[in-house]
Amino acid sequence: ESIIDELAHIAGRDALEFRLSMLGNAPRIRKALEVAADKADWGGPLPEGRARGIGLVIDKGGYVAMVAEVSVAGGFARVHRVTCGADYGVVINPLNVNAQTVGCVVNGLAAALYGEITIRNGRAVQSNFHDYQLLRIDEMPEVDVHIVDSNEEPGGAGEPALPAVAPAVTNAIFALTGTRIRRLPIIK
């Protein structure tokens, strides 16, 4: 997804428009992207010092698009809002699906921002949560989940949203700073 953003930038095209132009006959991911972009007000005004980035994923029968709104201050990224458009097929329990998607955002942000395991003398240095940083409550962004109405076979909702988080954040950082993030975690 970061490479797609790079290609859009090189072509001088908007990241959303560039993706939509390449989706061809892929109506489910297209709809998820359109919903996320619309609900995030893609192209609309932002507070000073913020930018948006996009991430898409198709995984385990889930079609997920995310738009992250990010600021950077003092070398640290702050994620203010994540807007998700998700087609998981027929949804039996929307509250559960919403909670699963928000959980993916939490875990995806923790991994993207901090998730590093270091090895010393053949062993992991981090042994538990006391020395492996997770997302703290004051770092939690507003998360808006918009489930796309679908009559397709139910897909997974427990994991598909997670991989779209990091590229949405790193693409927003690029849009704001002009610097590409090529290694995770973002914060060391």
C-alpha atoms as an extended CHARMM CRD file, in Angstrom:
* protein
*
       188  EXT
         1         1  GLU       CA              0.0000000000        0.0000000000        0.0000000000  PROA      1               0.0000000000
         2         2  SER       CA              2.8860000000        2.3740000000        0.5860000000  PROA      2               0.0000000000
         3         3  ILE       CA              4.2160000000        1.5240000000       -2.8630000000  PROA      3               0.0000000000
         4         4  ILE       CA              0.8010000000        2.3170000000       -4.3560000000  PROA      4               0.0000000000
         5         5  ASP       CA              1.0140000000        5.7090000000       -2.6410000000  PROA      5               0.0000000000
         6         6  GLU       CA              4.5180000000        6.2170000000       -4.0180000000  PROA      6               0.0000000000
         7         7  LEU       CA              3.2900000000        5.4430000000       -7.5280000000  PROA      7               0.0000000000
         8         8  ALA       CA              0.3910000000        7.8760000000       -7.1210000000  PROA      8               0.0000000000
         9         9  HSD       CA              2.8270000000       10.5520000000       -5.9460000000  PROA      9               0.0000000000
        10        10  ILE       CA              5.2010000000        9.9470000000       -8.8700000000  PROA      10              0.0000000000
        11        11  ALA       CA              2.2280000000       10.1240000000      -11.2690000000  PROA      11              0.0000000000
        12        12  GLY       CA              1.0910000000       13.3760000000       -9.6430000000  PROA      12              0.0000000000
        13        13  ARG       CA             -2.2810000000       11.8610000000       -8.7670000000  PROA      13              0.0000000000
        14        14  ASP       CA             -4.4280000000       11.8250000000       -5.6630000000  PROA      14              0.0000000000
        15        15  ALA       CA             -3.9380000000        8.6310000000       -3.6270000000  PROA      15              0.0000000000
        16        16  LEU       CA             -7.6810000000        7.8660000000       -3.5460000000  PROA      16              0.0000000000
        17        17  GLU       CA             -8.3070000000        8.5680000000       -7.2200000000  PROA      17              0.0000000000
        18        18  PHE       CA             -5.2250000000        6.5390000000       -8.1950000000  PROA      18              0.0000000000
        19        19  ARG       CA             -6.4320000000        3.4830000000       -6.2690000000  PROA      19              0.0000000000
        20        20  LEU       CA             -9.9740000000        3.7580000000       -7.6010000000  PROA      20              0.0000000000
        21        21  SER       CA             -8.6350000000        3.9140000000      -11.1660000000  PROA      21              0.0000000000
        22        22  MET       CA             -6.8220000000        0.5980000000      -10.6690000000  PROA      22              0.0000000000
        23        23  LEU       CA             -9.5420000000       -1.4080000000       -8.9390000000  PROA      23              0.0000000000
        24        24  GLY       CA            -11.2790000000       -2.4110000000      -12.1680000000  PROA      24              0.0000000000
        25        25  ASN       CA            -13.7480000000       -5.2010000000      -11.5180000000  PROA      25              0.0000000000
        26        26  ALA       CA            -13.3140000000       -5.3530000000       -7.7370000000  PROA      26              0.0000000000
        27        27  PRO       CA            -16.6120000000       -3.9740000000       -6.4290000000  PROA      27              0.0000000000
        28        28  ARG       CA            -16.2720000000       -5.0300000000       -2.7980000000  PROA      28              0.0000000000
        29        29  ILE       CA            -12.9260000000       -3.3680000000       -2.0700000000  PROA      29              0.0000000000
        30        30  ARG       CA            -13.9420000000       -0.4050000000       -4.2280000000  PROA      30              0.0000000000
        31        31  LYS       CA            -17.0900000000        0.0990000000       -2.1420000000  PROA      31              0.0000000000
        32        32  ALA       CA            -15.1440000000       -0.2500000000        1.1170000000  PROA      32              0.0000000000
        33        33  LEU       CA            -12.6780000000        2.3860000000       -0.1050000000  PROA      33              0.0000000000
        34        34  GLU       CA            -15.4270000000        4.7330000000       -1.2760000000  PROA      34              0.0000000000
        35        35  VAL       CA            -17.2060000000        4.4380000000        2.0860000000  PROA      35              0.0000000000
        36        36  ALA       CA            -14.0260000000        5.0360000000        4.1150000000  PROA      36              0.0000000000
        37        37  ALA       CA            -12.9980000000        8.0040000000        1.9680000000  PROA      37              0.0000000000
        38        38  ASP       CA            -16.4650000000        9.5550000000        2.0880000000  PROA      38              0.0000000000
        39        39  LYS       CA            -16.8440000000        9.1450000000        5.8610000000  PROA      39              0.0000000000
        40        40  ALA       CA            -13.3060000000       10.4810000000        6.4380000000  PROA      40              0.0000000000
        41        41  ASP       CA            -14.0650000000       13.4920000000        4.1940000000  PROA      41              0.0000000000
        42        42  TRP       CA            -11.1220000000       12.6580000000        1.9210000000  PROA      42              0.0000000000
        43        43  GLY       CA            -10.0700000000       15.8320000000        0.1570000000  PROA      43              0.0000000000
        44        44  GLY       CA            -11.8800000000       17.9920000000        2.7060000000  PROA      44              0.0000000000
        45        45  PRO       CA            -10.1700000000       20.4980000000        4.9930000000  PROA      45              0.0000000000
        46        46  LEU       CA             -8.0450000000       19.3400000000        7.8960000000  PROA      46              0.0000000000
        47        47  PRO       CA             -6.7310000000       21.1340000000       10.9710000000  PROA      47              0.0000000000
        48        48  GLU       CA             -3.3060000000       22.7020000000       10.4800000000  PROA      48              0.0000000000
        49        49  GLY       CA             -0.5050000000       20.1480000000       10.6860000000  PROA      49              0.0000000000
        50        50  ARG       CA             -2.5760000000       17.0610000000        9.8280000000  PROA      50              0.0000000000
        51        51  ALA       CA             -2.7870000000       14.7850000000        6.8000000000  PROA      51              0.0000000000
        52        52  ARG       CA             -4.6780000000       11.6780000000        5.7420000000  PROA      52              0.0000000000
        53        53  GLY       CA             -3.4080000000        8.3780000000        4.3660000000  PROA      53              0.0000000000
        54        54  ILE       CA             -5.0720000000        5.2830000000        2.9140000000  PROA      54              0.0000000000
        55        55  GLY       CA             -4.5490000000        1.5650000000        3.4540000000  PROA      55              0.0000000000
        56        56  LEU       CA             -6.4740000000       -1.3230000000        1.8340000000  PROA      56              0.0000000000
        57        57  VAL       CA             -6.5610000000       -5.0490000000        2.4620000000  PROA      57              0.0000000000
        58        58  ILE       CA             -8.4040000000       -8.1100000000        1.2040000000  PROA      58              0.0000000000
        59        59  ASP       CA             -7.9530000000      -10.9620000000        3.6680000000  PROA      59              0.0000000000
        60        60  LYS       CA             -9.9380000000      -13.9500000000        4.9910000000  PROA      60              0.0000000000
        61        61  GLY       CA            -13.0770000000      -12.8600000000        3.1400000000  PROA      61              0.0000000000
        62        62  GLY       CA            -12.8620000000       -9.2940000000        4.4690000000  PROA      62              0.0000000000
        63        63  TYR       CA            -12.4740000000       -6.2130000000        2.2710000000  PROA      63              0.0000000000
        64        64  VAL       CA            -11.2300000000       -3.2980000000        4.3590000000  PROA      64              0.0000000000
        65        65  ALA       CA            -10.1920000000        0.2720000000        3.5960000000  PROA      65              0.0000000000
        66        66  MET       CA             -8.8160000000        2.6620000000        6.1940000000  PROA      66              0.0000000000
        67        67  VAL       CA             -8.1520000000        6.3540000000        6.2220000000  PROA      67              0.0000000000
        68        68  ALA       CA             -5.8700000000        7.5850000000        9.0170000000  PROA      68              0.0000000000
        69        69  GLU       CA             -5.6360000000       11.2300000000       10.0660000000  PROA      69              0.0000000000
        70        70  VAL       CA             -2.2060000000       11.9380000000       11.5280000000  PROA      70              0.0000000000
        71        71  SER       CA             -0.0560000000       14.7560000000       12.8600000000  PROA      71              0.0000000000
        72        72  VAL       CA              3.6690000000       14.7590000000       13.5830000000  PROA      72              0.0000000000
        73        73  ALA       CA              5.2730000000       16.8470000000       16.3010000000  PROA      73              0.0000000000
        74        74  GLY       CA              8.7470000000       16.5470000000       17.7550000000  PROA      74              0.0000000000
        75        75  GLY       CA              9.4080000000       13.4900000000       15.5960000000  PROA      75              0.0000000000
        76        76  PHE       CA              6.4250000000       11.5970000000       16.9960000000  PROA      76              0.0000000000
        77        77  ALA       CA              3.3560000000       10.5960000000       15.0120000000  PROA      77              0.0000000000
        78        78  ARG       CA             -0.0520000000       11.0510000000       16.5890000000  PROA      78              0.0000000000
        79        79  VAL       CA             -3.0320000000        9.2880000000       15.0310000000  PROA      79              0.0000000000
        80        80  HSD       CA             -6.1640000000       11.3540000000       15.6380000000  PROA      80              0.0000000000
        81        81  ARG       CA             -8.7710000000        9.4350000000       13.6970000000  PROA      81              0.0000000000
        82        82  VAL       CA             -9.0950000000        6.1800000000       11.7720000000  PROA      82              0.0000000000
        83        83  THR       CA            -12.0760000000        5.6940000000        9.4790000000  PROA      83              0.0000000000
        84        84  CYS       CA            -12.8090000000        2.1710000000        8.2500000000  PROA      84              0.0000000000
        85        85  GLY       CA            -15.0070000000        0.9770000000        5.4320000000  PROA      85              0.0000000000
        86        86  ALA       CA            -15.4070000000       -2.7880000000        5.6970000000  PROA      86              0.0000000000
        87        87  ASP       CA            -17.2410000000       -5.4500000000        3.7140000000  PROA      87              0.0000000000
        88        88  TYR       CA            -17.2180000000       -8.6940000000        5.6870000000  PROA      88              0.0000000000
        89        89  GLY       CA            -20.0980000000      -10.2400000000        3.7620000000  PROA      89              0.0000000000
        90        90  VAL       CA            -23.3260000000      -10.9380000000        5.6360000000  PROA      90              0.0000000000
        91        91  VAL       CA            -22.8220000000       -9.6790000000        9.1900000000  PROA      91              0.0000000000
        92        92  ILE       CA            -24.6120000000      -11.6270000000       11.9130000000  PROA      92              0.0000000000
        93        93  ASN       CA            -23.6350000000       -9.4470000000       14.8840000000  PROA      93              0.0000000000
        94        94  PRO       CA            -22.7090000000       -5.8570000000       13.9020000000  PROA      94              0.0000000000
        95        95  LEU       CA            -21.6100000000       -4.9180000000       17.4330000000  PROA      95              0.0000000000
        96        96  ASN       CA            -19.1380000000       -7.7920000000       17.5130000000  PROA      96              0.0000000000
        97        97  VAL       CA            -17.8290000000       -6.9440000000       14.0490000000  PROA      97              0.0000000000
        98        98  ASN       CA            -17.4060000000       -3.3040000000       15.0520000000  PROA      98              0.0000000000
        99        99  ALA       CA            -15.5160000000       -4.3370000000       18.2060000000  PROA      99              0.0000000000
       100       100  GLN       CA            -13.2870000000       -6.7170000000       16.2300000000  PROA      100             0.0000000000
       101       101  THR       CA            -12.4400000000       -3.9640000000       13.7400000000  PROA      101             0.0000000000
       102       102  VAL       CA            -11.6320000000       -1.4500000000       16.4910000000  PROA      102             0.0000000000
       103       103  GLY       CA             -9.4480000000       -4.1170000000       18.1260000000  PROA      103             0.0000000000
       104       104  CYS       CA             -7.5810000000       -4.5090000000       14.8300000000  PROA      104             0.0000000000
       105       105  VAL       CA             -6.9450000000       -0.7540000000       14.8000000000  PROA      105             0.0000000000
       106       106  VAL       CA             -5.6000000000       -0.8490000000       18.3710000000  PROA      106             0.0000000000
       107       107  ASN       CA             -3.3030000000       -3.7940000000       17.6700000000  PROA      107             0.0000000000
       108       108  GLY       CA             -2.2750000000       -2.4400000000       14.2670000000  PROA      108             0.0000000000
       109       109  LEU       CA             -1.3200000000        0.9180000000       15.7490000000  PROA      109             0.0000000000
       110       110  ALA       CA              0.6280000000       -0.7070000000       18.5830000000  PROA      110             0.0000000000
       111       111  ALA       CA              2.5500000000       -2.8350000000       16.0920000000  PROA      111             0.0000000000
       112       112  ALA       CA              3.1570000000        0.0420000000       13.6640000000  PROA      112             0.0000000000
       113       113  LEU       CA              4.2320000000        2.5210000000       16.3070000000  PROA      113             0.0000000000
       114       114  TYR       CA              6.0770000000        0.3490000000       18.8400000000  PROA      114             0.0000000000
       115       115  GLY       CA              6.0220000000       -3.3400000000       17.9200000000  PROA      115             0.0000000000
       116       116  GLU       CA              9.6410000000       -4.3220000000       17.9440000000  PROA      116             0.0000000000
       117       117  ILE       CA             11.0850000000       -7.5080000000       19.3860000000  PROA      117             0.0000000000
       118       118  THR       CA             14.8360000000       -7.3460000000       19.8270000000  PROA      118             0.0000000000
       119       119  ILE       CA             17.0540000000      -10.4100000000       20.0170000000  PROA      119             0.0000000000
       120       120  ARG       CA             20.1660000000      -10.5240000000       22.1870000000  PROA      120             0.0000000000
       121       121  ASN       CA             22.3070000000      -13.6380000000       22.5950000000  PROA      121             0.0000000000
       122       122  GLY       CA             19.7050000000      -15.6530000000       20.7170000000  PROA      122             0.0000000000
       123       123  ARG       CA             16.7900000000      -14.6620000000       22.9790000000  PROA      123             0.0000000000
       124       124  ALA       CA             14.0240000000      -12.1090000000       22.8740000000  PROA      124             0.0000000000
       125       125  VAL       CA             14.8220000000       -9.1840000000       25.1660000000  PROA      125             0.0000000000
       126       126  GLN       CA             11.1470000000       -8.3620000000       25.7220000000  PROA      126             0.0000000000
       127       127  SER       CA              9.5150000000      -10.8810000000       28.0250000000  PROA      127             0.0000000000
       128       128  ASN       CA              6.0620000000       -9.4580000000       28.7020000000  PROA      128             0.0000000000
       129       129  PHE       CA              3.9930000000       -6.2860000000       28.6290000000  PROA      129             0.0000000000
       130       130  HSD       CA              6.2250000000       -4.4940000000       31.1520000000  PROA      130             0.0000000000
       131       131  ASP       CA              8.9590000000       -4.1700000000       28.5030000000  PROA      131             0.0000000000
       132       132  TYR       CA              6.9270000000       -4.4080000000       25.2850000000  PROA      132             0.0000000000
       133       133  GLN       CA              5.0920000000       -1.1580000000       24.6860000000  PROA      133             0.0000000000
       134       134  LEU       CA              1.4640000000       -1.2360000000       23.6090000000  PROA      134             0.0000000000
       135       135  LEU       CA             -0.8480000000        1.5790000000       22.6450000000  PROA      135             0.0000000000
       136       136  ARG       CA             -1.8240000000        3.6220000000       25.7000000000  PROA      136             0.0000000000
       137       137  ILE       CA             -5.3180000000        4.9390000000       26.2660000000  PROA      137             0.0000000000
       138       138  ASP       CA             -4.2240000000        8.5540000000       25.7220000000  PROA      138             0.0000000000
       139       139  GLU       CA             -2.8670000000        7.5150000000       22.2840000000  PROA      139             0.0000000000
       140       140  MET       CA             -6.1150000000        5.9170000000       21.1260000000  PROA      140             0.0000000000
       141       141  PRO       CA             -7.6150000000        7.7440000000       18.1530000000  PROA      141             0.0000000000
       142       142  GLU       CA            -11.2550000000        8.1780000000       17.3600000000  PROA      142             0.0000000000
       143       143  VAL       CA            -12.2320000000        5.1040000000       15.3230000000  PROA      143             0.0000000000
       144       144  ASP       CA            -15.2220000000        5.1410000000       12.9760000000  PROA      144             0.0000000000
       145       145  VAL       CA            -16.2450000000        1.7550000000       11.5590000000  PROA      145             0.0000000000
       146       146  HSD       CA            -18.6840000000        1.6890000000        8.6480000000  PROA      146             0.0000000000
       147       147  ILE       CA            -19.8550000000       -1.7840000000        7.7180000000  PROA      147             0.0000000000
       148       148  VAL       CA            -20.7870000000       -2.0930000000        4.0580000000  PROA      148             0.0000000000
       149       149  ASP       CA            -24.1670000000       -3.7540000000        3.5100000000  PROA      149             0.0000000000
       150       150  SER       CA            -23.4470000000       -7.0340000000        1.7470000000  PROA      150             0.0000000000
       151       151  ASN       CA            -25.2150000000      -10.2260000000        0.7460000000  PROA      151             0.0000000000
       152       152  GLU       CA            -21.9230000000      -12.0380000000        0.1290000000  PROA      152             0.0000000000
       153       153  GLU       CA            -20.7850000000      -15.0830000000        2.1100000000  PROA      153             0.0000000000
       154       154  PRO       CA            -19.6230000000      -14.0720000000        5.6210000000  PROA      154             0.0000000000
       155       155  GLY       CA            -15.8960000000      -13.5320000000        5.9030000000  PROA      155             0.0000000000
       156       156  GLY       CA            -13.5340000000      -13.0430000000        8.8030000000  PROA      156             0.0000000000
       157       157  ALA       CA            -13.7250000000       -9.8710000000       10.8600000000  PROA      157             0.0000000000
       158       158  GLY       CA            -11.2270000000      -10.7150000000       13.5860000000  PROA      158             0.0000000000
       159       159  GLU       CA             -8.0380000000       -9.9730000000       11.6560000000  PROA      159             0.0000000000
       160       160  PRO       CA             -8.5940000000       -8.5420000000        8.1660000000  PROA      160             0.0000000000
       161       161  ALA       CA             -8.5590000000       -4.8930000000        9.2600000000  PROA      161             0.0000000000
       162       162  LEU       CA             -5.1790000000       -5.0430000000       11.0020000000  PROA      162             0.0000000000
       163       163  PRO       CA             -2.8300000000       -4.9560000000        7.9590000000  PROA      163             0.0000000000
       164       164  ALA       CA             -4.4030000000       -1.7570000000        6.5790000000  PROA      164             0.0000000000
       165       165  VAL       CA             -3.4970000000        0.2870000000        9.6740000000  PROA      165             0.0000000000
       166       166  ALA       CA              0.2740000000        0.7120000000        9.1980000000  PROA      166             0.0000000000
       167       167  PRO       CA              0.1240000000        1.8460000000        5.5560000000  PROA      167             0.0000000000
       168       168  ALA       CA             -2.7300000000        4.2650000000        6.2810000000  PROA      168             0.0000000000
       169       169  VAL       CA             -0.5910000000        5.8460000000        9.0140000000  PROA      169             0.0000000000
       170       170  THR       CA              2.7000000000        5.8430000000        7.0950000000  PROA      170             0.0000000000
       171       171  ASN       CA              1.0220000000        7.2230000000        3.9730000000  PROA      171             0.0000000000
       172       172  ALA       CA             -0.4370000000       10.0530000000        6.0740000000  PROA      172             0.0000000000
       173       173  ILE       CA              3.0340000000       10.7460000000        7.5000000000  PROA      173             0.0000000000
       174       174  PHE       CA              4.4020000000       10.9750000000        3.9540000000  PROA      174             0.0000000000
       175       175  ALA       CA              1.5750000000       13.3000000000        2.8900000000  PROA      175             0.0000000000
       176       176  LEU       CA              2.4190000000       15.5510000000        5.8360000000  PROA      176             0.0000000000
       177       177  THR       CA              6.2170000000       15.4370000000        5.9190000000  PROA      177             0.0000000000
       178       178  GLY       CA              7.3900000000       14.1460000000        2.5370000000  PROA      178             0.0000000000
       179       179  THR       CA              9.3060000000       11.3870000000        4.3570000000  PROA      179             0.0000000000
       180       180  ARG       CA              8.6140000000        7.7390000000        3.5730000000  PROA      180             0.0000000000
       181       181  ILE       CA              8.5530000000        5.3210000000        6.4730000000  PROA      181             0.0000000000
       182       182  ARG       CA             10.2980000000        2.1820000000        5.2660000000  PROA      182             0.0000000000
       183       183  ARG       CA             10.7820000000        0.3790000000        8.5770000000  PROA      183             0.0000000000
       184       184  LEU       CA              8.5420000000       -0.4320000000       11.4620000000  PROA      184             0.0000000000
       185       185  PRO       CA              8.1370000000        0.3700000000       14.2420000000  PROA      185             0.0000000000
       186       186  ILE       CA              7.6820000000        4.0400000000       13.4430000000  PROA      186             0.0000000000
       187       187  ILE       CA              8.8020000000        5.1020000000       16.9400000000  PROA      187             0.0000000000
       188       188  LYS       CA             11.9470000000        3.5560000000       18.3780000000  PROA      188             0.0000000000
